[in-house]
Amino acid sequence: MARLTRAESQARTREHVLDTAYTLFLGEGFTATSMERVAEAAGYSKGAVYSNFATKNELCLAVLDRIAAEQVTQLAAVMGDAPRFEDRIAGFARWADETIGDSSWTSLEVEFATANRRDKQVCEQLAQRRRTVTDALAELIRAQADELGITPALPADTAALTLLSLGIGLGVQRAFDPTVPVQPIVDLLRTVMSGRP
Amino acid sequence: MARLTRAESQARTREHVLDTAYTLFLGEGFTATSMERVAEAAGYSKGAVYSNFATKNELCLAVLDRIAAEQVTQLAAVMGDAPRFEDRIAGFARWADETIGDSSWTSLEVEFATANRRDKQVCEQLAQRRRTVTDALAELIRAQADELGITPALPADTAALTLLSLGIGLGVQRAFDPTVPVQPIVDLLRTVMSGRP
DNA sequence: GTCTATAAATCGATAGAC
DNA sequence: GTCTATCGATTTATAGAC
């Protein structure tokens, strides 16, 4: 194996710290996880962490970016190109069950957002990311509707916002009460995709 | 004015602390507000606060109880007994605009819930309160449907959970991005209450 | 760029006087 | 029951050696 350049070495450290923060923030929560703990679990010192991420918030935003990318990819893959309408809904139902069912990613997003709701800098970042996600979701809905040859029951933008909001709401409640069912969001998608042909 | 008994005096202090915590938690957030700050703003010492509320979590749960009671009362009042269907929807729309629009209460509930999601004690308390709220909401939907002589498009339980979840989701996003519209939840209520006659 | 060591502040919660 | 004073732990972030 070739020796790493300084830049490669730093990128590796950064990635390693990000991996560790990803696991800890999702598992224990944002407030409950200290930077000390991240450094320790990653096998570095606190100083090393801070030389890659200026603040705890910046580290968490990087984790949230990774999560958002994963979600969009998974969602597109799972609804993908099943031939029949019901197969796509079933695919979504499976995804919802696994992903909203284990609602730790929703909890993390929401814990970070609400805890920093008075920080204009952070709010700006979160608002930008929010638009990116809803746009991607709306685009996915449009593409699915096209393939199925229907017009969604709601405008794609509205449908995307409603689905995302419902997912957040259900996920948050499931975080402290696992008896909350995931079904409502599957019903909503079915309604949305049962538009006029 | 008669002199206060010891019990009355303590009840007054407790109420005063609760008022202050209510304002600060809603305005600044749960994590961002220290017990020191609550005591100072209420005009007491930290010890006085701790002799009325054993922990910070207990104080926040008391605040959340007050909020929940307010919401249910307001919602019942605003949809109340308008003669026409459209007037009730309009009443709800106004309430949604003011109450979800200023989403600080949603943010507080959600910040507290997600920050304590690994605390089984707190989760139990929150789950119990959640059931109380959804039950009250479902009952309200049933009563409204009865008065209007219709059958809701969704079962009242499901409708209540869906409305609550959507409200949480929209409220959380509005906390950091005020451009998020409240309209989807009004649309949903309209759909729910447009059931078969 | 990563380390050790520590600063500097704040937190929730408690002890003991009154 | 309320006060002052403080504990003890933890936090984010920084300074300087290597």
PDB file of C-alpha atoms in Angstrom, chain B residues 78-190:
ATOM      1  CA  VAL B  78     -62.035  27.812  17.494  1.00  0.00           C
ATOM      2  CA  MET B  79     -63.844  25.060  15.610  1.00  0.00           C
ATOM      3  CA  GLY B  80     -66.604  25.184  18.177  1.00  0.00           C
ATOM      4  CA  ASP B  81     -70.099  25.555  16.877  1.00  0.00           C
ATOM      5  CA  ALA B  82     -69.951  27.503  13.651  1.00  0.00           C
ATOM      6  CA  PRO B  83     -73.099  26.669  11.685  1.00  0.00           C
ATOM      7  CA  ARG B  84     -71.484  26.002   8.311  1.00  0.00           C
ATOM      8  CA  PHE B  85     -68.823  23.489   7.359  1.00  0.00           C
ATOM      9  CA  GLU B  86     -66.658  26.065   5.635  1.00  0.00           C
ATOM     10  CA  ASP B  87     -66.710  28.305   8.722  1.00  0.00           C
ATOM     11  CA  ARG B  88     -65.244  25.513  10.822  1.00  0.00           C
ATOM     12  CA  ILE B  89     -62.502  24.866   8.306  1.00  0.00           C
ATOM     13  CA  ALA B  90     -61.803  28.604   8.210  1.00  0.00           C
ATOM     14  CA  GLY B  91     -61.636  28.669  12.015  1.00  0.00           C
ATOM     15  CA  PHE B  92     -59.155  25.798  11.947  1.00  0.00           C
ATOM     16  CA  ALA B  93     -57.131  27.544   9.268  1.00  0.00           C
ATOM     17  CA  ARG B  94     -56.832  30.643  11.462  1.00  0.00           C
ATOM     18  CA  TRP B  95     -55.822  28.547  14.442  1.00  0.00           C
ATOM     19  CA  ALA B  96     -53.263  26.645  12.363  1.00  0.00           C
ATOM     20  CA  ASP B  97     -51.845  29.875  11.037  1.00  0.00           C
ATOM     21  CA  GLU B  98     -51.388  31.388  14.480  1.00  0.00           C
ATOM     22  CA  THR B  99     -50.483  28.312  16.440  1.00  0.00           C
ATOM     23  CA  ILE B 100     -48.425  26.215  14.067  1.00  0.00           C
ATOM     24  CA  GLY B 101     -47.335  29.418  12.381  1.00  0.00           C
ATOM     25  CA  ASP B 102     -45.638  30.470  15.615  1.00  0.00           C
ATOM     26  CA  SER B 103     -44.224  27.030  16.070  1.00  0.00           C
ATOM     27  CA  SER B 104     -42.315  27.544  19.312  1.00  0.00           C
ATOM     28  CA  TRP B 105     -44.530  25.174  21.278  1.00  0.00           C
ATOM     29  CA  THR B 106     -43.991  22.406  18.733  1.00  0.00           C
ATOM     30  CA  SER B 107     -40.268  23.040  18.873  1.00  0.00           C
ATOM     31  CA  LEU B 108     -40.221  22.793  22.644  1.00  0.00           C
ATOM     32  CA  GLU B 109     -42.162  19.544  22.742  1.00  0.00           C
ATOM     33  CA  VAL B 110     -39.984  18.043  20.064  1.00  0.00           C
ATOM     34  CA  GLU B 111     -36.676  19.300  21.452  1.00  0.00           C
ATOM     35  CA  PHE B 112     -37.474  17.837  24.843  1.00  0.00           C
ATOM     36  CA  ALA B 113     -38.723  14.551  23.410  1.00  0.00           C
ATOM     37  CA  THR B 114     -35.759  13.956  21.122  1.00  0.00           C
ATOM     38  CA  ALA B 115     -33.150  15.107  23.633  1.00  0.00           C
ATOM     39  CA  ASN B 116     -34.486  12.595  26.177  1.00  0.00           C
ATOM     40  CA  ARG B 117     -35.287   9.768  23.798  1.00  0.00           C
ATOM     41  CA  ARG B 118     -32.962   7.349  25.615  1.00  0.00           C
ATOM     42  CA  ASP B 119     -34.529   8.036  29.020  1.00  0.00           C
ATOM     43  CA  LYS B 120     -37.151   5.354  29.571  1.00  0.00           C
ATOM     44  CA  GLN B 121     -38.785   7.266  32.425  1.00  0.00           C
ATOM     45  CA  VAL B 122     -39.312  10.361  30.300  1.00  0.00           C
ATOM     46  CA  CYS B 123     -40.415   8.325  27.269  1.00  0.00           C
ATOM     47  CA  GLU B 124     -43.096   6.673  29.370  1.00  0.00           C
ATOM     48  CA  GLN B 125     -44.407  10.061  30.499  1.00  0.00           C
ATOM     49  CA  LEU B 126     -44.382  11.442  26.969  1.00  0.00           C
ATOM     50  CA  ALA B 127     -46.114   8.375  25.542  1.00  0.00           C
ATOM     51  CA  GLN B 128     -48.888   8.729  28.095  1.00  0.00           C
ATOM     52  CA  ARG B 129     -49.367  12.412  27.283  1.00  0.00           C
ATOM     53  CA  ARG B 130     -49.320  11.623  23.584  1.00  0.00           C
ATOM     54  CA  ARG B 131     -52.178   9.177  23.944  1.00  0.00           C
ATOM     55  CA  THR B 132     -54.173  11.740  25.911  1.00  0.00           C
ATOM     56  CA  VAL B 133     -53.769  14.347  23.183  1.00  0.00           C
ATOM     57  CA  THR B 134     -54.603  12.046  20.261  1.00  0.00           C
ATOM     58  CA  ASP B 135     -57.621  10.701  22.127  1.00  0.00           C
ATOM     59  CA  ALA B 136     -58.894  14.220  22.750  1.00  0.00           C
ATOM     60  CA  LEU B 137     -58.293  15.089  19.112  1.00  0.00           C
ATOM     61  CA  ALA B 138     -60.087  11.979  17.879  1.00  0.00           C
ATOM     62  CA  GLU B 139     -63.015  12.751  20.165  1.00  0.00           C
ATOM     63  CA  LEU B 140     -63.165  16.274  18.782  1.00  0.00           C
ATOM     64  CA  ILE B 141     -63.221  14.935  15.214  1.00  0.00           C
ATOM     65  CA  ARG B 142     -66.009  12.512  16.075  1.00  0.00           C
ATOM     66  CA  ALA B 143     -68.057  15.277  17.686  1.00  0.00           C
ATOM     67  CA  GLN B 144     -67.594  17.562  14.692  1.00  0.00           C
ATOM     68  CA  ALA B 145     -68.560  14.791  12.267  1.00  0.00           C
ATOM     69  CA  ASP B 146     -71.648  14.035  14.332  1.00  0.00           C
ATOM     70  CA  GLU B 147     -72.773  17.635  14.355  1.00  0.00           C
ATOM     71  CA  LEU B 148     -72.256  17.936  10.614  1.00  0.00           C
ATOM     72  CA  GLY B 149     -73.957  14.599  10.045  1.00  0.00           C
ATOM     73  CA  ILE B 150     -71.108  12.997   8.133  1.00  0.00           C
ATOM     74  CA  THR B 151     -68.774  10.018   8.419  1.00  0.00           C
ATOM     75  CA  PRO B 152     -65.088  11.084   8.375  1.00  0.00           C
ATOM     76  CA  ALA B 153     -63.099  10.012   5.321  1.00  0.00           C
ATOM     77  CA  LEU B 154     -60.610   8.321   7.694  1.00  0.00           C
ATOM     78  CA  PRO B 155     -61.255   6.568  11.007  1.00  0.00           C
ATOM     79  CA  ALA B 156     -61.142   9.247  13.718  1.00  0.00           C
ATOM     80  CA  ASP B 157     -58.118   7.652  15.437  1.00  0.00           C
ATOM     81  CA  THR B 158     -56.113   7.559  12.234  1.00  0.00           C
ATOM     82  CA  ALA B 159     -57.211  11.051  11.299  1.00  0.00           C
ATOM     83  CA  ALA B 160     -56.149  12.362  14.714  1.00  0.00           C
ATOM     84  CA  LEU B 161     -52.709  10.759  14.491  1.00  0.00           C
ATOM     85  CA  THR B 162     -52.207  11.974  10.945  1.00  0.00           C
ATOM     86  CA  LEU B 163     -53.234  15.541  11.752  1.00  0.00           C
ATOM     87  CA  LEU B 164     -51.065  15.622  14.865  1.00  0.00           C
ATOM     88  CA  SER B 165     -48.064  14.205  13.015  1.00  0.00           C
ATOM     89  CA  LEU B 166     -48.435  16.592  10.132  1.00  0.00           C
ATOM     90  CA  GLY B 167     -48.697  19.489  12.594  1.00  0.00           C
ATOM     91  CA  ILE B 168     -45.507  18.378  14.327  1.00  0.00           C
ATOM     92  CA  GLY B 169     -43.660  17.976  11.040  1.00  0.00           C
ATOM     93  CA  LEU B 170     -44.709  21.336   9.663  1.00  0.00           C
ATOM     94  CA  GLY B 171     -44.079  23.066  12.993  1.00  0.00           C
ATOM     95  CA  VAL B 172     -40.566  21.683  13.281  1.00  0.00           C
ATOM     96  CA  GLN B 173     -39.645  22.817   9.791  1.00  0.00           C
ATOM     97  CA  ARG B 174     -41.176  26.224  10.322  1.00  0.00           C
ATOM     98  CA  ALA B 175     -38.981  26.630  13.386  1.00  0.00           C
ATOM     99  CA  PHE B 176     -35.956  27.111  11.167  1.00  0.00           C
ATOM    100  CA  ASP B 177     -37.629  27.960   7.840  1.00  0.00           C
ATOM    101  CA  PRO B 178     -40.668  30.271   8.081  1.00  0.00           C
ATOM    102  CA  THR B 179     -41.339  29.927   4.350  1.00  0.00           C
ATOM    103  CA  VAL B 180     -42.866  26.496   4.961  1.00  0.00           C
ATOM    104  CA  PRO B 181     -46.625  26.868   4.368  1.00  0.00           C
ATOM    105  CA  VAL B 182     -49.287  25.713   6.819  1.00  0.00           C
ATOM    106  CA  GLN B 183     -51.731  24.932   4.039  1.00  0.00           C
ATOM    107  CA  PRO B 184     -51.172  21.142   3.867  1.00  0.00           C
ATOM    108  CA  ILE B 185     -52.700  20.583   7.281  1.00  0.00           C
ATOM    109  CA  VAL B 186     -55.772  22.615   6.393  1.00  0.00           C
ATOM    110  CA  ASP B 187     -56.140  20.583   3.214  1.00  0.00           C
ATOM    111  CA  LEU B 188     -55.906  17.379   5.196  1.00  0.00           C
ATOM    112  CA  LEU B 189     -58.598  18.450   7.643  1.00  0.00           C
ATOM    113  CA  ARG B 190     -60.842  19.408   4.764  1.00  0.00           C
TER     114      ARG B 190
END
